[in-house]
Amino acid sequence: MSKDKLPAPRLQLRWAASDLRSGYQWECHYELVLPLGEYDIRREQYDDEGNEVGKIDELIVPMKQPSLRGGSGTPCTAGDGSRYCDSPYRDGAHALWDAKILGNPPVFVIAPDGMAFPHKERI
């Protein structure tokens, strides 16, 4: 599933390449995503000169600083090329706990290439 077609509101754990600290190639951003209505002024985006350059449909709110991961593998991709939901252990647990408190919005893990995986509680 592509991250462009995900429901909002949602919680997401979004992987991105990182250069924050030596030895850590990946960072995972734990975020709350809220839909923005047609007349919500938070949709408006401006350049440095104050000119409106477009509108956004979602507001992405960071829940904490990114988690870092080292190693040679790419998040959400196994060594054989298969794909899977790859959440950081602590942030993944926090997202599931927070979802329960917030009325159970869906939780997704977003791979570096934008592929999205539903994150469910492990039994």
Short mmCIF file of N, CA, C and O in Angstrom, two decimals:
data_model
loop_
_atom_site.label_atom_id
_atom_site.label_comp_id
_atom_site.label_asym_id
_atom_site.label_seq_id
_atom_site.Cartn_x
_atom_site.Cartn_y
_atom_site.Cartn_z
N MET A 1 0.86 -1.18 0.00
CA MET A 1 0.00 0.00 0.00
C MET A 1 0.90 1.24 0.00
O MET A 1 1.89 1.29 0.69
N SER A 2 0.53 2.24 -0.75
CA SER A 2 1.28 3.49 -0.81
C SER A 2 0.85 4.42 0.32
O SER A 2 -0.31 4.47 0.68
N LYS A 3 1.82 5.17 0.86
CA LYS A 3 1.49 6.09 1.95
C LYS A 3 0.54 7.20 1.50
O LYS A 3 -0.12 7.82 2.31
N ASP A 4 0.44 7.44 0.19
CA ASP A 4 -0.44 8.48 -0.33
C ASP A 4 -1.93 8.13 -0.20
O ASP A 4 -2.78 8.99 -0.31
N LYS A 5 -2.24 6.87 0.05
CA LYS A 5 -3.63 6.43 0.12
C LYS A 5 -4.04 6.01 1.53
O LYS A 5 -5.03 5.32 1.71
N LEU A 6 -3.29 6.44 2.53
CA LEU A 6 -3.58 6.03 3.90
C LEU A 6 -4.68 6.89 4.51
O LEU A 6 -4.82 8.06 4.18
N PRO A 7 -5.43 6.31 5.45
CA PRO A 7 -6.49 7.07 6.12
C PRO A 7 -5.89 8.07 7.12
O PRO A 7 -4.78 7.90 7.59
N ALA A 8 -6.63 9.10 7.38
CA ALA A 8 -6.26 10.06 8.43
C ALA A 8 -7.52 10.34 9.22
O ALA A 8 -8.59 10.46 8.63
N PRO A 9 -7.44 10.41 10.53
CA PRO A 9 -6.22 10.42 11.32
C PRO A 9 -5.58 9.04 11.40
O PRO A 9 -6.24 8.01 11.22
N ARG A 10 -4.26 9.05 11.69
CA ARG A 10 -3.50 7.82 11.87
C ARG A 10 -2.24 8.14 12.67
O ARG A 10 -1.84 9.30 12.78
N LEU A 11 -1.63 7.09 13.18
CA LEU A 11 -0.29 7.17 13.74
C LEU A 11 0.62 6.47 12.74
O LEU A 11 0.21 5.48 12.11
N GLN A 12 1.83 7.00 12.56
CA GLN A 12 2.74 6.35 11.63
C GLN A 12 4.16 6.36 12.17
O GLN A 12 4.56 7.26 12.89
N LEU A 13 4.88 5.33 11.78
CA LEU A 13 6.30 5.18 12.06
C LEU A 13 6.98 5.20 10.70
O LEU A 13 6.89 4.24 9.93
N ARG A 14 7.60 6.33 10.37
CA ARG A 14 8.11 6.59 9.01
C ARG A 14 9.63 6.52 8.99
O ARG A 14 10.32 7.30 9.63
N TRP A 15 10.17 5.57 8.20
CA TRP A 15 11.60 5.40 8.06
C TRP A 15 12.17 6.34 7.01
O TRP A 15 11.56 6.58 5.98
N ALA A 16 13.39 6.87 7.29
CA ALA A 16 14.10 7.73 6.34
C ALA A 16 15.60 7.52 6.54
O ALA A 16 16.05 7.16 7.64
N ALA A 17 16.36 7.74 5.49
CA ALA A 17 17.82 7.70 5.61
C ALA A 17 18.26 8.78 6.60
O ALA A 17 17.61 9.82 6.72
N SER A 18 19.36 8.51 7.31
CA SER A 18 19.79 9.43 8.36
C SER A 18 21.27 9.73 8.28
O SER A 18 22.08 8.87 7.92
N ASP A 19 21.61 10.96 8.65
CA ASP A 19 23.01 11.34 8.86
C ASP A 19 23.13 12.07 10.21
O ASP A 19 24.05 12.85 10.43
N LEU A 20 22.20 11.79 11.13
CA LEU A 20 22.19 12.46 12.43
C LEU A 20 23.37 12.06 13.30
O LEU A 20 23.91 12.89 14.04
N ARG A 21 23.77 10.78 13.25
CA ARG A 21 24.86 10.31 14.09
C ARG A 21 25.63 9.22 13.36
O ARG A 21 25.03 8.34 12.73
N SER A 22 26.94 9.27 13.44
CA SER A 22 27.79 8.29 12.78
C SER A 22 27.43 6.88 13.23
O SER A 22 27.20 6.63 14.42
N GLY A 23 27.34 5.95 12.27
CA GLY A 23 27.03 4.56 12.57
C GLY A 23 25.55 4.23 12.51
O GLY A 23 25.17 3.07 12.64
N TYR A 24 24.72 5.23 12.34
CA TYR A 24 23.26 5.02 12.26
C TYR A 24 22.77 5.50 10.90
O TYR A 24 22.76 6.68 10.62
N GLN A 25 22.37 4.55 10.07
CA GLN A 25 21.97 4.88 8.70
C GLN A 25 20.49 5.23 8.56
O GLN A 25 20.08 5.79 7.55
N TRP A 26 19.68 4.90 9.57
CA TRP A 26 18.24 5.08 9.46
C TRP A 26 17.67 5.79 10.66
O TRP A 26 18.14 5.62 11.78
N GLU A 27 16.63 6.57 10.42
CA GLU A 27 15.87 7.19 11.51
C GLU A 27 14.39 6.89 11.29
O GLU A 27 13.93 6.84 10.15
N CYS A 28 13.68 6.67 12.39
CA CYS A 28 12.26 6.39 12.32
C CYS A 28 11.51 7.49 13.05
O CYS A 28 11.74 7.73 14.23
N HIS A 29 10.64 8.17 12.32
CA HIS A 29 9.86 9.27 12.85
C HIS A 29 8.48 8.76 13.30
O HIS A 29 7.75 8.20 12.49
N TYR A 30 8.18 8.94 14.58
CA TYR A 30 6.88 8.57 15.13
C TYR A 30 6.00 9.80 15.04
O TYR A 30 6.31 10.83 15.63
N GLU A 31 4.88 9.71 14.27
CA GLU A 31 4.09 10.89 13.93
C GLU A 31 2.58 10.63 14.06
O GLU A 31 2.11 9.52 13.81
N LEU A 32 1.87 11.67 14.42
CA LEU A 32 0.41 11.71 14.37
C LEU A 32 0.04 12.47 13.11
O LEU A 32 0.57 13.56 12.86
N VAL A 33 -0.84 11.90 12.29
CA VAL A 33 -1.26 12.54 11.04
C VAL A 33 -2.73 12.89 11.15
O VAL A 33 -3.58 12.03 11.40
N LEU A 34 -3.04 14.18 10.98
CA LEU A 34 -4.41 14.67 11.09
C LEU A 34 -4.88 15.19 9.73
O LEU A 34 -4.13 15.88 9.03
N PRO A 35 -6.13 14.90 9.35
CA PRO A 35 -6.66 15.46 8.11
C PRO A 35 -6.97 16.95 8.30
O PRO A 35 -7.35 17.37 9.40
N LEU A 36 -6.79 17.72 7.25
CA LEU A 36 -7.11 19.14 7.29
C LEU A 36 -8.30 19.42 6.38
O LEU A 36 -8.30 19.01 5.21
N GLY A 37 -9.29 20.10 6.90
CA GLY A 37 -10.49 20.43 6.13
C GLY A 37 -10.23 21.53 5.11
O GLY A 37 -9.21 22.25 5.16
N GLU A 38 -11.17 21.68 4.21
CA GLU A 38 -11.06 22.64 3.10
C GLU A 38 -10.73 24.05 3.55
O GLU A 38 -9.97 24.76 2.91
N TYR A 39 -11.30 24.50 4.66
CA TYR A 39 -11.13 25.90 5.10
C TYR A 39 -10.11 26.05 6.23
O TYR A 39 -9.99 27.13 6.81
N ASP A 40 -9.36 25.02 6.53
CA ASP A 40 -8.35 25.06 7.60
C ASP A 40 -7.12 25.82 7.09
O ASP A 40 -6.51 25.42 6.09
N ILE A 41 -6.77 26.91 7.76
CA ILE A 41 -5.64 27.74 7.28
C ILE A 41 -4.30 27.02 7.40
O ILE A 41 -3.33 27.43 6.76
N ARG A 42 -4.25 25.93 8.18
CA ARG A 42 -2.99 25.17 8.26
C ARG A 42 -2.68 24.46 6.95
O ARG A 42 -1.55 23.99 6.76
N ARG A 43 -3.61 24.41 6.02
CA ARG A 43 -3.38 23.82 4.70
C ARG A 43 -2.45 24.68 3.86
O ARG A 43 -1.73 24.17 3.00
N GLU A 44 -2.47 25.99 4.09
CA GLU A 44 -1.73 26.93 3.25
C GLU A 44 -0.22 26.82 3.49
O GLU A 44 0.24 26.84 4.61
N GLN A 45 0.54 26.73 2.40
CA GLN A 45 2.00 26.64 2.46
C GLN A 45 2.60 27.86 1.77
O GLN A 45 2.13 28.25 0.70
N TYR A 46 3.63 28.44 2.37
CA TYR A 46 4.24 29.68 1.87
C TYR A 46 5.74 29.51 1.68
O TYR A 46 6.39 28.77 2.41
N ASP A 47 6.29 30.26 0.71
CA ASP A 47 7.74 30.28 0.53
C ASP A 47 8.36 31.35 1.44
O ASP A 47 7.64 32.00 2.21
N ASP A 48 9.65 31.54 1.35
CA ASP A 48 10.36 32.49 2.22
C ASP A 48 9.94 33.94 2.00
O ASP A 48 10.12 34.78 2.89
N GLU A 49 9.38 34.25 0.84
CA GLU A 49 8.93 35.61 0.56
C GLU A 49 7.48 35.84 0.96
O GLU A 49 6.93 36.93 0.75
N GLY A 50 6.82 34.83 1.50
CA GLY A 50 5.44 34.98 1.94
C GLY A 50 4.41 34.68 0.86
O GLY A 50 3.21 34.92 1.07
N ASN A 51 4.83 34.13 -0.27
CA ASN A 51 3.90 33.78 -1.35
C ASN A 51 3.34 32.38 -1.12
O ASN A 51 4.10 31.45 -0.82
N GLU A 52 2.03 32.25 -1.28
CA GLU A 52 1.43 30.93 -1.14
C GLU A 52 1.88 30.04 -2.29
O GLU A 52 1.79 30.43 -3.45
N VAL A 53 2.38 28.85 -1.94
CA VAL A 53 2.91 27.94 -2.95
C VAL A 53 2.11 26.66 -3.09
O VAL A 53 2.44 25.80 -3.91
N GLY A 54 1.07 26.52 -2.30
CA GLY A 54 0.24 25.32 -2.40
C GLY A 54 -0.50 25.04 -1.11
O GLY A 54 -0.44 25.82 -0.16
N LYS A 55 -1.19 23.92 -1.12
CA LYS A 55 -1.96 23.51 0.05
C LYS A 55 -1.65 22.05 0.36
O LYS A 55 -1.34 21.27 -0.53
N ILE A 56 -1.73 21.70 1.63
CA ILE A 56 -1.54 20.33 2.06
C ILE A 56 -2.87 19.79 2.59
O ILE A 56 -3.74 20.57 2.99
N ASP A 57 -3.03 18.50 2.58
CA ASP A 57 -4.26 17.86 3.05
C ASP A 57 -4.14 17.27 4.45
O ASP A 57 -5.14 16.91 5.06
N GLU A 58 -2.88 17.12 4.92
CA GLU A 58 -2.66 16.50 6.22
C GLU A 58 -1.63 17.30 7.02
O GLU A 58 -0.68 17.83 6.46
N LEU A 59 -1.85 17.32 8.33
CA LEU A 59 -0.89 17.92 9.25
C LEU A 59 -0.16 16.78 9.93
O LEU A 59 -0.78 15.88 10.50
N ILE A 60 1.18 16.80 9.86
CA ILE A 60 1.99 15.75 10.47
C ILE A 60 2.64 16.31 11.72
O ILE A 60 3.40 17.27 11.65
N VAL A 61 2.31 15.70 12.87
CA VAL A 61 2.77 16.18 14.17
C VAL A 61 3.78 15.17 14.73
O VAL A 61 3.41 14.01 14.99
N PRO A 62 5.05 15.57 14.93
CA PRO A 62 6.02 14.65 15.54
C PRO A 62 5.61 14.31 16.97
O PRO A 62 5.21 15.19 17.74
N MET A 63 5.71 13.03 17.33
CA MET A 63 5.38 12.58 18.68
C MET A 63 6.62 12.57 19.58
O MET A 63 6.49 12.59 20.79
N LYS A 64 7.81 12.51 18.98
CA LYS A 64 9.07 12.49 19.73
C LYS A 64 10.22 12.65 18.74
O LYS A 64 9.99 12.73 17.53
N GLN A 65 11.44 12.68 19.26
CA GLN A 65 12.62 12.69 18.39
C GLN A 65 12.71 11.36 17.65
O GLN A 65 12.26 10.32 18.16
N PRO A 66 13.32 11.33 16.44
CA PRO A 66 13.43 10.07 15.71
C PRO A 66 14.28 9.04 16.45
O PRO A 66 15.24 9.39 17.14
N SER A 67 13.91 7.77 16.30
CA SER A 67 14.73 6.65 16.77
C SER A 67 15.77 6.37 15.68
O SER A 67 15.47 6.49 14.49
N LEU A 68 16.94 5.96 16.09
CA LEU A 68 18.02 5.68 15.14
C LEU A 68 18.30 4.19 15.06
O LEU A 68 18.15 3.46 16.04
N ARG A 69 18.72 3.73 13.87
CA ARG A 69 19.08 2.33 13.66
C ARG A 69 20.31 2.25 12.77
O ARG A 69 20.40 2.93 11.76
N GLY A 70 21.24 1.40 13.16
CA GLY A 70 22.41 1.13 12.35
C GLY A 70 22.22 -0.15 11.57
O GLY A 70 21.12 -0.68 11.47
N GLY A 71 23.30 -0.66 11.02
CA GLY A 71 23.24 -1.92 10.28
C GLY A 71 23.18 -1.70 8.79
O GLY A 71 22.98 -0.60 8.31
N SER A 72 23.36 -2.80 8.07
CA SER A 72 23.43 -2.70 6.61
C SER A 72 22.09 -2.91 5.92
O SER A 72 21.95 -2.61 4.74
N GLY A 73 21.09 -3.42 6.64
CA GLY A 73 19.79 -3.69 6.02
C GLY A 73 18.93 -2.45 5.88
O GLY A 73 19.10 -1.46 6.59
N THR A 74 18.00 -2.51 4.95
CA THR A 74 17.03 -1.44 4.75
C THR A 74 15.76 -1.77 5.53
O THR A 74 15.25 -2.90 5.41
N PRO A 75 15.24 -0.83 6.32
CA PRO A 75 14.01 -1.12 7.07
C PRO A 75 12.89 -1.60 6.15
O PRO A 75 12.73 -1.11 5.03
N CYS A 76 12.13 -2.56 6.63
CA CYS A 76 10.96 -3.14 5.94
C CYS A 76 11.32 -4.04 4.76
O CYS A 76 10.44 -4.46 4.01
N THR A 77 12.60 -4.34 4.59
CA THR A 77 13.04 -5.22 3.50
C THR A 77 13.95 -6.30 4.06
O THR A 77 14.99 -5.99 4.65
N ALA A 78 13.56 -7.56 3.88
CA ALA A 78 14.37 -8.68 4.33
C ALA A 78 15.52 -8.92 3.37
O ALA A 78 15.53 -8.40 2.24
N GLY A 79 16.49 -9.73 3.79
CA GLY A 79 17.65 -10.03 2.96
C GLY A 79 17.30 -10.67 1.64
O GLY A 79 18.00 -10.49 0.65
N ASP A 80 16.18 -11.41 1.58
CA ASP A 80 15.75 -12.05 0.33
C ASP A 80 14.90 -11.14 -0.55
O ASP A 80 14.40 -11.55 -1.59
N GLY A 81 14.71 -9.87 -0.11
CA GLY A 81 13.92 -8.91 -0.89
C GLY A 81 12.47 -8.84 -0.52
O GLY A 81 11.74 -7.97 -1.00
N SER A 82 11.99 -9.76 0.32
CA SER A 82 10.59 -9.70 0.72
C SER A 82 10.36 -8.50 1.64
O SER A 82 11.30 -7.96 2.23
N ARG A 83 9.13 -8.06 1.73
CA ARG A 83 8.79 -6.85 2.47
C ARG A 83 7.97 -7.20 3.70
O ARG A 83 7.20 -8.16 3.69
N TYR A 84 8.11 -6.38 4.77
CA TYR A 84 7.39 -6.66 6.01
C TYR A 84 7.28 -5.40 6.86
O TYR A 84 7.99 -4.41 6.64
N CYS A 85 6.39 -5.45 7.84
CA CYS A 85 6.19 -4.36 8.80
C CYS A 85 7.36 -4.38 9.78
O CYS A 85 7.52 -5.33 10.54
N ASP A 86 8.17 -3.35 9.77
CA ASP A 86 9.41 -3.29 10.55
C ASP A 86 9.36 -2.07 11.47
O ASP A 86 9.88 -1.01 11.14
N SER A 87 8.74 -2.24 12.63
CA SER A 87 8.64 -1.11 13.56
C SER A 87 9.73 -1.18 14.60
O SER A 87 10.10 -2.27 15.04
N PRO A 88 10.27 -0.03 15.02
CA PRO A 88 11.19 -0.04 16.16
C PRO A 88 10.44 -0.58 17.38
O PRO A 88 9.25 -0.29 17.56
N TYR A 89 11.11 -1.37 18.19
CA TYR A 89 10.43 -2.07 19.28
C TYR A 89 9.67 -1.10 20.20
O TYR A 89 8.47 -1.24 20.39
N ARG A 90 10.36 -0.12 20.77
CA ARG A 90 9.71 0.78 21.73
C ARG A 90 8.68 1.69 21.06
O ARG A 90 7.56 1.83 21.54
N ASP A 91 9.06 2.33 19.97
CA ASP A 91 8.12 3.23 19.30
C ASP A 91 6.91 2.46 18.78
O ASP A 91 5.79 2.97 18.78
N GLY A 92 7.12 1.23 18.31
CA GLY A 92 6.00 0.42 17.85
C GLY A 92 5.02 0.12 18.98
O GLY A 92 3.81 0.21 18.81
N ALA A 93 5.56 -0.19 20.17
CA ALA A 93 4.69 -0.43 21.33
C ALA A 93 3.98 0.85 21.74
O ALA A 93 2.77 0.85 22.00
N HIS A 94 4.70 1.96 21.75
CA HIS A 94 4.08 3.24 22.13
C HIS A 94 2.95 3.60 21.17
O HIS A 94 1.90 4.09 21.59
N ALA A 95 3.16 3.38 19.87
CA ALA A 95 2.13 3.72 18.89
C ALA A 95 0.86 2.90 19.13
O ALA A 95 -0.25 3.43 19.05
N LEU A 96 1.02 1.61 19.43
CA LEU A 96 -0.16 0.78 19.70
C LEU A 96 -0.86 1.21 20.98
O LEU A 96 -2.09 1.26 21.03
N TRP A 97 -0.10 1.53 22.02
CA TRP A 97 -0.70 2.00 23.28
C TRP A 97 -1.41 3.33 23.06
O TRP A 97 -2.52 3.54 23.53
N ASP A 98 -0.74 4.25 22.34
CA ASP A 98 -1.34 5.57 22.08
C ASP A 98 -2.61 5.45 21.25
O ASP A 98 -3.58 6.17 21.46
N ALA A 99 -2.61 4.53 20.28
CA ALA A 99 -3.80 4.34 19.44
C ALA A 99 -5.00 3.98 20.31
O ALA A 99 -6.11 4.49 20.10
N LYS A 100 -4.80 3.11 21.28
CA LYS A 100 -5.90 2.72 22.16
C LYS A 100 -6.45 3.93 22.91
O LYS A 100 -7.67 4.11 23.04
N ILE A 101 -5.58 4.79 23.39
CA ILE A 101 -5.99 5.99 24.13
C ILE A 101 -6.72 6.98 23.23
O ILE A 101 -7.64 7.66 23.66
N LEU A 102 -6.31 7.05 21.96
CA LEU A 102 -6.85 8.03 21.02
C LEU A 102 -8.09 7.54 20.26
O LEU A 102 -8.53 8.19 19.32
N GLY A 103 -8.65 6.40 20.64
CA GLY A 103 -9.85 5.91 19.97
C GLY A 103 -9.57 4.94 18.84
O GLY A 103 -10.41 4.74 17.97
N ASN A 104 -8.40 4.36 18.82
CA ASN A 104 -8.00 3.33 17.85
C ASN A 104 -7.86 3.78 16.40
O ASN A 104 -8.35 3.10 15.49
N PRO A 105 -7.17 4.90 16.15
CA PRO A 105 -6.84 5.19 14.75
C PRO A 105 -5.86 4.12 14.26
O PRO A 105 -5.16 3.51 15.08
N PRO A 106 -5.80 3.86 12.97
CA PRO A 106 -4.86 2.86 12.47
C PRO A 106 -3.41 3.31 12.67
O PRO A 106 -3.13 4.51 12.74
N VAL A 107 -2.52 2.33 12.76
CA VAL A 107 -1.09 2.58 12.89
C VAL A 107 -0.40 1.94 11.69
O VAL A 107 -0.69 0.79 11.35
N PHE A 108 0.48 2.69 11.04
CA PHE A 108 1.21 2.20 9.87
C PHE A 108 2.70 2.40 10.05
O PHE A 108 3.13 3.36 10.68
N VAL A 109 3.48 1.49 9.46
CA VAL A 109 4.92 1.65 9.32
C VAL A 109 5.17 1.98 7.86
O VAL A 109 4.69 1.29 6.96
N ILE A 110 5.92 3.07 7.63
CA ILE A 110 6.20 3.54 6.27
C ILE A 110 7.67 3.25 5.95
O ILE A 110 8.58 3.77 6.60
N ALA A 111 7.91 2.42 4.93
CA ALA A 111 9.27 2.09 4.50
C ALA A 111 9.93 3.32 3.86
O ALA A 111 9.23 4.25 3.45
N PRO A 112 11.25 3.32 3.73
CA PRO A 112 11.93 4.46 3.09
C PRO A 112 11.44 4.76 1.68
O PRO A 112 11.47 5.91 1.24
N ASP A 113 10.95 3.75 0.96
CA ASP A 113 10.45 3.98 -0.40
C ASP A 113 8.97 4.36 -0.44
O ASP A 113 8.39 4.51 -1.51
N GLY A 114 8.33 4.53 0.73
CA GLY A 114 6.94 4.95 0.78
C GLY A 114 5.93 3.83 0.90
O GLY A 114 4.74 4.09 1.07
N MET A 115 6.36 2.58 0.83
CA MET A 115 5.43 1.46 0.98
C MET A 115 4.96 1.43 2.43
O MET A 115 5.75 1.58 3.36
N ALA A 116 3.64 1.24 2.63
CA ALA A 116 3.05 1.29 3.97
C ALA A 116 2.58 -0.10 4.40
O ALA A 116 2.02 -0.85 3.60
N PHE A 117 2.79 -0.39 5.68
CA PHE A 117 2.40 -1.66 6.27
C PHE A 117 1.56 -1.40 7.50
O PHE A 117 1.98 -0.64 8.38
N PRO A 118 0.38 -2.02 7.61
CA PRO A 118 -0.41 -1.87 8.85
C PRO A 118 0.38 -2.48 10.01
O PRO A 118 1.00 -3.53 9.87
N HIS A 119 0.38 -1.78 11.13
CA HIS A 119 1.08 -2.26 12.32
C HIS A 119 0.04 -2.72 13.32
O HIS A 119 -0.79 -1.93 13.78
N LYS A 120 0.05 -3.99 13.61
CA LYS A 120 -0.93 -4.58 14.53
C LYS A 120 -0.20 -5.12 15.75
O LYS A 120 0.98 -5.42 15.70
N GLU A 121 -0.96 -5.27 16.82
CA GLU A 121 -0.40 -5.83 18.04
C GLU A 121 0.01 -7.28 17.80
O GLU A 121 -0.72 -8.05 17.19
N ARG A 122 1.21 -7.63 18.26
CA ARG A 122 1.70 -9.00 18.13
C ARG A 122 1.18 -9.82 19.29
O ARG A 122 1.23 -9.40 20.42
N ILE A 123 0.71 -11.01 18.98
CA ILE A 123 0.17 -11.88 20.05
C ILE A 123 1.17 -12.97 20.36
O ILE A 123 1.83 -13.49 19.56
#
